[in-house]
Coordinates of C-alpha atoms in Angstrom, one line a residue:
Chain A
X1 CA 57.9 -104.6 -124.3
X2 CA 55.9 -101.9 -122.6
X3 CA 53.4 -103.3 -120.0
X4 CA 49.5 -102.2 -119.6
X5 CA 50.3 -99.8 -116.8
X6 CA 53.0 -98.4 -119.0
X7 CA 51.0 -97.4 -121.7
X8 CA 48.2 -96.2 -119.2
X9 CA 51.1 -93.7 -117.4
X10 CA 51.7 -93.0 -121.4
X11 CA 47.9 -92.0 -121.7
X12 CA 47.6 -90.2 -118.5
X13 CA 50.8 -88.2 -118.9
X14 CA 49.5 -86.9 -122.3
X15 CA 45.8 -85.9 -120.4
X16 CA 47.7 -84.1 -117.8
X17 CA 49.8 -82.2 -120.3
X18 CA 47.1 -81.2 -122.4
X19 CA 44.3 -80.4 -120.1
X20 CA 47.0 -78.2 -118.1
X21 CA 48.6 -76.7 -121.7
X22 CA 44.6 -75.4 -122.1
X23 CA 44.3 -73.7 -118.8
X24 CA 47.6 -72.3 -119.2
X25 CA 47.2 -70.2 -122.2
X26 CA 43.7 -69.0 -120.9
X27 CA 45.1 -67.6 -118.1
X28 CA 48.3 -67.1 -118.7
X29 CA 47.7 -64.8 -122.1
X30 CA 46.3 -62.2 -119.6
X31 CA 49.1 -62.0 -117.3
X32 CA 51.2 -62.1 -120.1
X33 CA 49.3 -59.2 -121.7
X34 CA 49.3 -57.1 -118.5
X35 CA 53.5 -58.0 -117.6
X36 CA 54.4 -56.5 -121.3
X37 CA 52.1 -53.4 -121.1
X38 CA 51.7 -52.4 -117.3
X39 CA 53.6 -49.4 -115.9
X40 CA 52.6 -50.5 -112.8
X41 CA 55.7 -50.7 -110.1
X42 CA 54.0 -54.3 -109.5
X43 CA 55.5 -55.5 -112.6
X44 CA 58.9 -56.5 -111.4
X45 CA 57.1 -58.8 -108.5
X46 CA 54.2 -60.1 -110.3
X47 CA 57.0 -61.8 -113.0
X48 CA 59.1 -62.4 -110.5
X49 CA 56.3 -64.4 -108.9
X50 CA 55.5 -66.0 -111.8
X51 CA 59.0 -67.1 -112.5
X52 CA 59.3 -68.9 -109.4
X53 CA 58.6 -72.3 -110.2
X54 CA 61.5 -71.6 -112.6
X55 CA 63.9 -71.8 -109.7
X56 CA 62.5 -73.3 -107.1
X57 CA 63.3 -76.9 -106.5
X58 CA 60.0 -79.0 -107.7
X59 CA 60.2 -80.7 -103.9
X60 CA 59.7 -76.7 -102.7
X61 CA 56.4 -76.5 -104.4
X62 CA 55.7 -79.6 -104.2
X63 CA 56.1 -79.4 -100.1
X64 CA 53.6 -76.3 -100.0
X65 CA 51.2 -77.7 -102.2
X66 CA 50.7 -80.9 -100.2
X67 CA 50.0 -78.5 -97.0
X68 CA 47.8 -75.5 -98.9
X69 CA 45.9 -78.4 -100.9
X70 CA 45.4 -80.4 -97.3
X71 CA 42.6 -80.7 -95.0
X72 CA 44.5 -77.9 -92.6
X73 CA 45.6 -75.7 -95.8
X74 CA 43.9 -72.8 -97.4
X75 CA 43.2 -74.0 -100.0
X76 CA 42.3 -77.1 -99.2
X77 CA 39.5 -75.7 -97.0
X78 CA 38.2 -73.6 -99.8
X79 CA 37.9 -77.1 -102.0
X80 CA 36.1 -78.7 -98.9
X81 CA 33.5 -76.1 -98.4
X82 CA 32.9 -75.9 -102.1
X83 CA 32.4 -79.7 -101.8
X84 CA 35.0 -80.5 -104.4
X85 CA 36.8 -82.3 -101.8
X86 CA 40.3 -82.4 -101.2
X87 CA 42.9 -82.0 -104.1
X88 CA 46.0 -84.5 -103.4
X89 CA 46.0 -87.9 -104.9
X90 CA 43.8 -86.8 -107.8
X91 CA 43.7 -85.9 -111.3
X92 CA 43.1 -82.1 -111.2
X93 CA 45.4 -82.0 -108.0
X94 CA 47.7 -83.0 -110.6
X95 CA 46.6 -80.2 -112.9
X96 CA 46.5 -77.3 -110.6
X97 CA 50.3 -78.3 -109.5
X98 CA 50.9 -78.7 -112.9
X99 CA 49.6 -75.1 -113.6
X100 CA 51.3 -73.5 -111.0
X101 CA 54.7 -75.5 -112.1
X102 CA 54.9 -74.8 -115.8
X103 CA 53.5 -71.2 -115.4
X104 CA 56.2 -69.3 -116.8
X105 CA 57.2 -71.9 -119.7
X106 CA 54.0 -70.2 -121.3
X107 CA 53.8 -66.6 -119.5
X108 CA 57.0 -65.7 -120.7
X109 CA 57.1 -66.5 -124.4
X110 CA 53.7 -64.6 -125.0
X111 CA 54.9 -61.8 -123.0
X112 CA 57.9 -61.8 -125.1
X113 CA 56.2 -61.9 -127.9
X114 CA 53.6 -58.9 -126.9
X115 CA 56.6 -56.7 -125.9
X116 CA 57.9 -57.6 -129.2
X117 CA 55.5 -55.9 -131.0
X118 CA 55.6 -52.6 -129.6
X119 CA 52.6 -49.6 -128.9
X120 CA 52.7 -48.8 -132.9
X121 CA 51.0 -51.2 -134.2
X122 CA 47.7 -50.7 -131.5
X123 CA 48.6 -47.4 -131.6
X124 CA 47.5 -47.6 -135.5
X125 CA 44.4 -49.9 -134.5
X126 CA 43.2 -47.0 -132.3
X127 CA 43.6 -44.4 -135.0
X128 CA 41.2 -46.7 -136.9
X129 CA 38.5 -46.9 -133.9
X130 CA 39.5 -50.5 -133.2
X131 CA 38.3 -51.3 -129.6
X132 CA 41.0 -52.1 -127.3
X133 CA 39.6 -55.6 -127.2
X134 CA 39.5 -55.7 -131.0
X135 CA 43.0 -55.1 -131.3
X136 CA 44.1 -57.4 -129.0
X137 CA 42.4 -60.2 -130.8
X138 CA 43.0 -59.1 -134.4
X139 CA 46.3 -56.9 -133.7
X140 CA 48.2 -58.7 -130.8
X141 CA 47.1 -62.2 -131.0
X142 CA 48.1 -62.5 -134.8
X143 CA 51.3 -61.1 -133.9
X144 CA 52.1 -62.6 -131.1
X145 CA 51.5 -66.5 -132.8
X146 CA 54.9 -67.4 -132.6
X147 CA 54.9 -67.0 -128.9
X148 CA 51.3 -68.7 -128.0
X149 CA 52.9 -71.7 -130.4
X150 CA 56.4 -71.5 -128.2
X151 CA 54.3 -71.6 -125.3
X152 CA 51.8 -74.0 -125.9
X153 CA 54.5 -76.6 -126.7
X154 CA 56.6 -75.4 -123.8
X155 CA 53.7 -75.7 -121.4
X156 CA 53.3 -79.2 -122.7
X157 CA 56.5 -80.6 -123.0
X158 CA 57.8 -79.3 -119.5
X159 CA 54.6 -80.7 -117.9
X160 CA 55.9 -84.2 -119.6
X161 CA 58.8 -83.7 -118.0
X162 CA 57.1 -83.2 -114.4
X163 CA 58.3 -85.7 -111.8
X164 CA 59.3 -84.0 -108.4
X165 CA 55.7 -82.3 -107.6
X166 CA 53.9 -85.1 -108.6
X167 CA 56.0 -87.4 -106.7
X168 CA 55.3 -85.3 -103.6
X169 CA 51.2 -84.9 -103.9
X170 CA 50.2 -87.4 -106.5
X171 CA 50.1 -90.9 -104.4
X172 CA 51.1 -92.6 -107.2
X173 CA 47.6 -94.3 -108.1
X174 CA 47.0 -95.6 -111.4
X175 CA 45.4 -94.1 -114.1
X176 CA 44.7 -91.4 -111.9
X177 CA 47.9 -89.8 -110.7
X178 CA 50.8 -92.2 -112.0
X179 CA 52.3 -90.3 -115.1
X180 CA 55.1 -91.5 -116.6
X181 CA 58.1 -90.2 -115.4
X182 CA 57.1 -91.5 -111.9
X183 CA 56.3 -94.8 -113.3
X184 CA 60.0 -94.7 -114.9
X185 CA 61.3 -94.2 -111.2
X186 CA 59.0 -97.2 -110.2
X187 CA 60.6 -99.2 -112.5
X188 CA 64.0 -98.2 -111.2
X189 CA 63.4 -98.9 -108.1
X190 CA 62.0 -102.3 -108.8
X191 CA 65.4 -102.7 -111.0
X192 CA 62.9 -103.6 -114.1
X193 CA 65.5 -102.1 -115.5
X194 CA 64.0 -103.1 -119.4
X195 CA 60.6 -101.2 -118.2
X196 CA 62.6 -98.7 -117.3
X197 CA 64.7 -98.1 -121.0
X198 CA 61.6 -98.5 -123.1
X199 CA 59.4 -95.6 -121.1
X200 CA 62.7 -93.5 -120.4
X201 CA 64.0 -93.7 -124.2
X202 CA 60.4 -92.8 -125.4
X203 CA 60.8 -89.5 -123.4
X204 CA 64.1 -88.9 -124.7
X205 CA 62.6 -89.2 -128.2
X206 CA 59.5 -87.4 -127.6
X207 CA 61.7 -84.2 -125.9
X208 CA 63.8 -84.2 -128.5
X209 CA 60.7 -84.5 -131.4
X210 CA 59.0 -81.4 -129.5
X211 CA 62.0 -79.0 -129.5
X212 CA 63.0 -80.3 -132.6
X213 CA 59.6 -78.9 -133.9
X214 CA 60.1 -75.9 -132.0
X215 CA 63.2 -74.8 -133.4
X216 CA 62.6 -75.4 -137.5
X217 CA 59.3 -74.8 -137.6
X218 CA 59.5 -71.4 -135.1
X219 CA 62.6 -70.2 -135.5
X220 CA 62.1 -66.8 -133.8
X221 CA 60.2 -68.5 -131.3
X222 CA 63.5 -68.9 -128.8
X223 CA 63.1 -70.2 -125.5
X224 CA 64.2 -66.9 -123.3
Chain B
X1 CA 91.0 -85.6 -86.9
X2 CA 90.9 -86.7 -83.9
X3 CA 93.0 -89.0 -81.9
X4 CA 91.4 -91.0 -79.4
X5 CA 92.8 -92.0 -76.1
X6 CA 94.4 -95.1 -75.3
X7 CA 92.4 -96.3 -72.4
X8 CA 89.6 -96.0 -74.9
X9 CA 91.1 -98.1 -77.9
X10 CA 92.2 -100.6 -75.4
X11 CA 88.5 -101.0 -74.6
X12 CA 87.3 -101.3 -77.5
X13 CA 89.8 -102.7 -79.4
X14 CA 89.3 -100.4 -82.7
X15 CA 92.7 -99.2 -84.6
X16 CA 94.4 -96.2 -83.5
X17 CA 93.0 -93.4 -86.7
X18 CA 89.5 -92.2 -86.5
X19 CA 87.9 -92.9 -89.7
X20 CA 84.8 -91.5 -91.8
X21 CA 82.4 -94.0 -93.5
X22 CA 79.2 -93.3 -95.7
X23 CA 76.5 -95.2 -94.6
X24 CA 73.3 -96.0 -96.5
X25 CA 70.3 -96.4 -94.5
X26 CA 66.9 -97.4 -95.1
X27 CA 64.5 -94.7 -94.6
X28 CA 62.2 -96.4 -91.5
X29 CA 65.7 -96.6 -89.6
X30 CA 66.2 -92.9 -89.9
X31 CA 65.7 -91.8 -86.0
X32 CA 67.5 -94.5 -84.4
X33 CA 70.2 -94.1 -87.0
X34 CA 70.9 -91.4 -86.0
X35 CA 71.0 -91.7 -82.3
X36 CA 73.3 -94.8 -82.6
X37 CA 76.0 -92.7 -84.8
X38 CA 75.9 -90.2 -82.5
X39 CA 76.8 -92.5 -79.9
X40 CA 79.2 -94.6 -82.3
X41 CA 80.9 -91.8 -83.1
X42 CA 81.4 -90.8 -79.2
X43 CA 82.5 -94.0 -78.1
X44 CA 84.8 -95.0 -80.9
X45 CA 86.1 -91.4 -82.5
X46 CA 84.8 -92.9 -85.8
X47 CA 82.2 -90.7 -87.8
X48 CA 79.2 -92.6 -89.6
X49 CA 77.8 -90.5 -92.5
X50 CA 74.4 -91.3 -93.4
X51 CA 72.2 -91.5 -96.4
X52 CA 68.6 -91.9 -96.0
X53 CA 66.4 -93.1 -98.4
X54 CA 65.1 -96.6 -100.5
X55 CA 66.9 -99.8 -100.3
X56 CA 65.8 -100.4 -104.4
X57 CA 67.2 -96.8 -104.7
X58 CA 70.5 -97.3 -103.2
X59 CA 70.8 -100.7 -104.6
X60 CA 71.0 -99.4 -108.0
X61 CA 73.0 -96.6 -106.8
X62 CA 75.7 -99.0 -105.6
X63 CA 75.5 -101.0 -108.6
X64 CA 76.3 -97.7 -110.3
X65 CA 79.5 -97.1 -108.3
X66 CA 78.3 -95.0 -105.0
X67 CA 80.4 -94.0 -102.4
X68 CA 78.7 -96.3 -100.0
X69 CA 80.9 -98.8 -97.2
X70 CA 77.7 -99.9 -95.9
X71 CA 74.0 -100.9 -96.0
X72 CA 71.1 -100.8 -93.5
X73 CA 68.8 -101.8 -95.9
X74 CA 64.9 -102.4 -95.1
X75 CA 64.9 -106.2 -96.4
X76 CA 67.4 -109.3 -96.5
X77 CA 67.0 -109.6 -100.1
X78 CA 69.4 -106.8 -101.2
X79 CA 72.3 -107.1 -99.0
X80 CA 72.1 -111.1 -99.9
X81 CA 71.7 -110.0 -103.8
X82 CA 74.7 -107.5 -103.1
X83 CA 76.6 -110.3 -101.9
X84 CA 75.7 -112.6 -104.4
X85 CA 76.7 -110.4 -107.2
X86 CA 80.2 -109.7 -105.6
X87 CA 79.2 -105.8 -104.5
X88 CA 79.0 -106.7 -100.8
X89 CA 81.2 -108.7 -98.7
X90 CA 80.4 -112.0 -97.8
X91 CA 80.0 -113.0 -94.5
X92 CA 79.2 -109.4 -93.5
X93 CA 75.5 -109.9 -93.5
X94 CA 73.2 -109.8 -90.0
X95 CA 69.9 -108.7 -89.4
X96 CA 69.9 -105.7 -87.3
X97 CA 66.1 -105.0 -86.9
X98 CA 62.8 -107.1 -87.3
X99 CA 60.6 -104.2 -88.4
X100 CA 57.3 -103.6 -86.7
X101 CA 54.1 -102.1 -88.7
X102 CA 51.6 -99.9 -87.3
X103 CA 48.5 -98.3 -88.5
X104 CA 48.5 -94.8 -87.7
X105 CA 46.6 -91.7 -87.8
X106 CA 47.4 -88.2 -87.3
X107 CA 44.1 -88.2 -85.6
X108 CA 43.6 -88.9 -82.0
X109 CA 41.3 -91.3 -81.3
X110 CA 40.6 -92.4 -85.0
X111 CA 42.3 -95.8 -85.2
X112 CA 41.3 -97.9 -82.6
X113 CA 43.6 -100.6 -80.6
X114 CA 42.2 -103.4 -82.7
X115 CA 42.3 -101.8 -86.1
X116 CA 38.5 -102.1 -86.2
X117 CA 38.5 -98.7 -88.1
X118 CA 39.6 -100.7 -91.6
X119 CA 36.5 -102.4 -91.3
X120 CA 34.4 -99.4 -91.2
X121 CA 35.9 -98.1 -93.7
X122 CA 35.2 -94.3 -93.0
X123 CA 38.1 -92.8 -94.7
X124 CA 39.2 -91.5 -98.4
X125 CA 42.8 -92.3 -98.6
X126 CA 45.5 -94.8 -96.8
X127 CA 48.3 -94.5 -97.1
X128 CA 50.9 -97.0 -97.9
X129 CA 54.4 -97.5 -99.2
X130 CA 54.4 -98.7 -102.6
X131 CA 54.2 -102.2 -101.7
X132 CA 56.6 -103.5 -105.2
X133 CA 59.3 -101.4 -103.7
X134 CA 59.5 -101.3 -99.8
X135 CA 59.5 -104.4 -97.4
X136 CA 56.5 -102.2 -95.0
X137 CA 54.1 -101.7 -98.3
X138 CA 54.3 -105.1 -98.8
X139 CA 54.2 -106.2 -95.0
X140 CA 50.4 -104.3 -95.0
X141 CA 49.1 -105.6 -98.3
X142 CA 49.7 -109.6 -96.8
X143 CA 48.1 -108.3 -93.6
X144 CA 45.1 -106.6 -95.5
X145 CA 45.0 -109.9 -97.0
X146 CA 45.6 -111.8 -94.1
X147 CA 42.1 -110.0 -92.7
X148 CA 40.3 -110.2 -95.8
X149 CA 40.3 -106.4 -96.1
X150 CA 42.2 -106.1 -99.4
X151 CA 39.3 -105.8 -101.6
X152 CA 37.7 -102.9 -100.0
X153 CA 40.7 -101.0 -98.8
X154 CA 42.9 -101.5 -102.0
X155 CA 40.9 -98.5 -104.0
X156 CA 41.8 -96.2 -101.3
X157 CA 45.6 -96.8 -101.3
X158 CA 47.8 -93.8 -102.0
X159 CA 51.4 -95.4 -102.5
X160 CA 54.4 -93.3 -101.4
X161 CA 58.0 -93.8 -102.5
X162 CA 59.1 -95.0 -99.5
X163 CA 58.0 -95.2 -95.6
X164 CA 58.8 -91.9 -94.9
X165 CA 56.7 -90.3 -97.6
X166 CA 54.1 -92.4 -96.7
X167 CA 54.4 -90.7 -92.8
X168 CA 54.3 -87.8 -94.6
X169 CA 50.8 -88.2 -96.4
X170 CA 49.3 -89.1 -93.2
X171 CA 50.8 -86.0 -91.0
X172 CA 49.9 -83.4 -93.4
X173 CA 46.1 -85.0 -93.3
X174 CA 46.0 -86.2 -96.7
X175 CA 45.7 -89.5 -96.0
X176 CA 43.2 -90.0 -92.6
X177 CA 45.3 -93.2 -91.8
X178 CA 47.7 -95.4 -93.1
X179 CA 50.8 -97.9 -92.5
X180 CA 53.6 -97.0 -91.1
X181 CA 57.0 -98.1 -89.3
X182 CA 56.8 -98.6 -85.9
X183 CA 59.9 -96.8 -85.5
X184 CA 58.9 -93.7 -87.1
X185 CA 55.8 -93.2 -84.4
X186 CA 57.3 -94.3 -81.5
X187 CA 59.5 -92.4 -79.1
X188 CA 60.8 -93.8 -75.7
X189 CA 58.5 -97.1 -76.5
X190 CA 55.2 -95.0 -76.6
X191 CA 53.2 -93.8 -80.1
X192 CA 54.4 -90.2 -80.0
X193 CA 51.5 -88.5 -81.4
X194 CA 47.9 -89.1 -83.0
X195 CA 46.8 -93.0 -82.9
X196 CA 48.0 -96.3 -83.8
X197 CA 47.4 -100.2 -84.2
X198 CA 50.4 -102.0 -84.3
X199 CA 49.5 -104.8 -86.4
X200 CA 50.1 -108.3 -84.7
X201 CA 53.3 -109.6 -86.4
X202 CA 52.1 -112.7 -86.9
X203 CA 49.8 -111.4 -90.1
X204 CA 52.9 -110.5 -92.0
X205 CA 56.3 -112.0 -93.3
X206 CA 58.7 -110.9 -90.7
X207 CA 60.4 -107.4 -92.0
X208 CA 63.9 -109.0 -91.5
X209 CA 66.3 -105.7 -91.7
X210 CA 69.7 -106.4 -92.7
X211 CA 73.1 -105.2 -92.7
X212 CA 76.0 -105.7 -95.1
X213 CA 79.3 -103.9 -95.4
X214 CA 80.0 -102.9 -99.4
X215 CA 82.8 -103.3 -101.9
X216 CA 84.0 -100.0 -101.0
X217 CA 84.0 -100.4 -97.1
X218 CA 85.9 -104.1 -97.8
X219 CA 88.9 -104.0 -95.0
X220 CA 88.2 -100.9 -93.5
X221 CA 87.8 -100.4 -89.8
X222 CA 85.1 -98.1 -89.4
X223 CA 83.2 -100.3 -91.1
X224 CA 84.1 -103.2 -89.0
X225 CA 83.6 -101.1 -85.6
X226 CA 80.1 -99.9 -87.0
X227 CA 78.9 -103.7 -87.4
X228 CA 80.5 -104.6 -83.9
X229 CA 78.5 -101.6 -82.4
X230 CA 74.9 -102.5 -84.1
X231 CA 75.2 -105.8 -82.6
X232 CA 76.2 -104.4 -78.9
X233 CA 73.8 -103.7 -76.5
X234 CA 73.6 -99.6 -76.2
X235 CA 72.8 -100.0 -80.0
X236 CA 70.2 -102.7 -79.4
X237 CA 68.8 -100.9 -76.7
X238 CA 68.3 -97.7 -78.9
X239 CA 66.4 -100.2 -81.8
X240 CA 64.2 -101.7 -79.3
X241 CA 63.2 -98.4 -77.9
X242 CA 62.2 -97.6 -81.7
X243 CA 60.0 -100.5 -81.4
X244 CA 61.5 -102.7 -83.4
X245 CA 61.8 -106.8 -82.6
X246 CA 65.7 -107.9 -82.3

């Protein structure tokens, strides 16, 4: 039987996913715009930026966000003197990590997708006075919906799946920073081993729902 | 490997092979650890490897069949539940430490020597280990209590995995304050750096420590050297300098 605080990790976990899935295709669209088209020689290090959190160990970031979000970090200054405070141990701390982290799980599948298409197609918008931002909305977007729909459920599902950066800058507060895959290792710990199978089998159904969606519904949408 | 010289054995009576044993060890035990394996392993040719981390962690670990001979844990409920369930070897049990908590801030000058500083309350965040999971967290929730602090200081809890993540909080400056081992802020018997309270041990449950040598380390004599050696007095000497109560 799941517990309140189960079903309130539960609840948070899908907040977190979804506020940072939002964020993540406003700003990630443009990079991903800019990666497929630049001819810029920044192109190589920009996505290789962005694919970081790829292979970095989540205890990596996690590590440099608890000492750039912290009263003697950068960023953590910047957050002070705009009198939001500091970011560790709260929701949106959560979120920014949480952008950061699943940053390329929704980069990359638009940017596939935008390379996919190819110049001809704005090439043809131009020839018909289309503004550039014109045919980005009603040329690139429409084509590119396979990827935005890859991402969007990537971005979700892999911040779901987020345990080792959270563990290292959440604090593990209730309702506020206890999702549930550190609630799972609480349970572990504790040896409520019962709490443990009913959270950690819900995952497994829920991970395998998600891709299972992915893959019939958007079958050209491939993970790369 | 190497062989160790006769005068030597003689002494200390240990079989004639050097031998390896993996040792896991609670996470507030990590500095004196290892110092004393250091030494163990000079004065006895046997090597200790160690495995830091939570006692829950590593008791479900050597549930789960992990390579472990031995257990420092940070309680004496697991080694006797170990026991109990036939993973440890009776008998084997001792308490090695009596755990010591301190209040502690990165800060100079921010927690006072009577603690007064909970009372006024001037602080976002303290941090604490999860107090369901690790003997220290639980040790500074009964003292909150015992002071009648729990109400307000509760809200402001972050709970870390285990004592050393809750050090960690507090030295990177995301938590002002918060309660810590002894052990991990003392050095030579003096608080290293920043300041602390150590919290009168007569507000908490003692934080009995205790030792038990696993399934896997039943007969061996590395494992039998390593418990001689925690109860001997260089190893003693070493714990008390963490701070700890023997």
């Amino acid at each position: 039987m799941p517990d309140p605080s189960d079903l309130a990790a539960v609840w948070l976990t899908l907040r977190l996913a979804t506020v940072t899935t939002l964020i993540l295709m406003v700003v990630g669209t443009p990079i991903a715009w800019w990666l497929a088209r630049t001819p810029s020689r920044w192109k190589g290090p920009v996505g290789a930026v962005v694919a970081l959190p790829i292979v970095l160990p989540p205890t990596v970031l996690g590590f440099y966000l608890l000492l750039l979000l912290g009263p003697n970090g950068v960023i953590g200054q910047f957050t002070q003197w705009a009198g939001i405070g500091l970011l560790p141990f709260t929701f949106w701390g959560l979120v920014v990590a949480s952008v950061f982290y699943s940053l390329p799980f929704v980069v990359q599948p638009i940017q596939n997708a935008f390379e996919a298409i190819g110049d001809r197609p704005l090439e043809a918008a131009a020839t018909l006075r289309a503004s550039r931002l014109d045919a980005f909305f009603t040329v690139a977007v429409p084509l590119a919906k396979p990827g935005f729909m890859t991402a969007a459920v990537l971005g979700f599902a892999h911040t779901v799946g987020e345990f080792g950066v959270v563990l290292m800058i959440g604090g593990n507060i209730p309702e506020k920073t206890r999702v549930v895959s550190v609630q799972i290792y609480d349970h572990v710990e504790a040896l409520e081993y019962a709490n443990a199978h009913w959270l950690a089998a819900l995952m497994v159904v829920f991970s395998f729902l998600v891709l299972l969606a992915l893959y019939t519904l958007n079958p050209t949408g491939k993970r790369k | 490997m190497n062989r160790i010289p006769a005068v030597l054995l003689a002494l200390l009576a240990v079989p004639a092979a050097a031998d390896e044993i993996t040792v896991a060890v609670a996470a507030n035990f990590t500095a004196p650890m290892k110092q004393i394996a250091a030494d163990f392993e000079k004065d006895t040719g046997h090597k200790a490897q160690l495995a830091f981390g939570a006692t829950g962690k590593f008791y479900a670990q050597i549930r789960n069949g992990a390579p472990f001979e031995i257990l420092l844990a940070a309680d004496d409920n697991t080694p006797a539940k170990l026991v109990t369930e036939g993973a440890a070897v009776a008998g084997s049990t001792f308490t090695y430490a009596i755990g010591r908590l301190v209040l502690w801030s990165a800060r100079p000058g921010f927690v006072d020597a009577k603690g007064e500083v909970l009372k006024k309350a001037e602080f976002n965040h303290v941090s604490i280990a999860n107090p369901k999971l690790a003997p220290y967290g639980s040790a500074a929730v009964e003292a909150l209590t015992a002071l009648n602090l729990i109400d307000a200081v509760q809200p402001k809890f972050v709970q870390a995995e285990n004592i050393a993540q809750a050090h960690q909080f507090i030295a990177t400056g995301n938590a002002e304050l918060g309660f810590v081992a002894l052990s991990q802020v003392m050095k030579d018997g003096k608080i290293s750096e920043g300041s602390a309270w150590i919290v009168p041990a007569n507000l908490h449950q003692p934080i009995k420590q205790d030792f038990v040598i696993l399934d896997k380390g039943r007969g061996k004599p590395a494992a039998e050297a390593l418990m001689k050696y925690l109860k001997g007095d260089k190893a003693r000497a070493v714990i008390k300098a963490y701070g700890y109560d023997l």
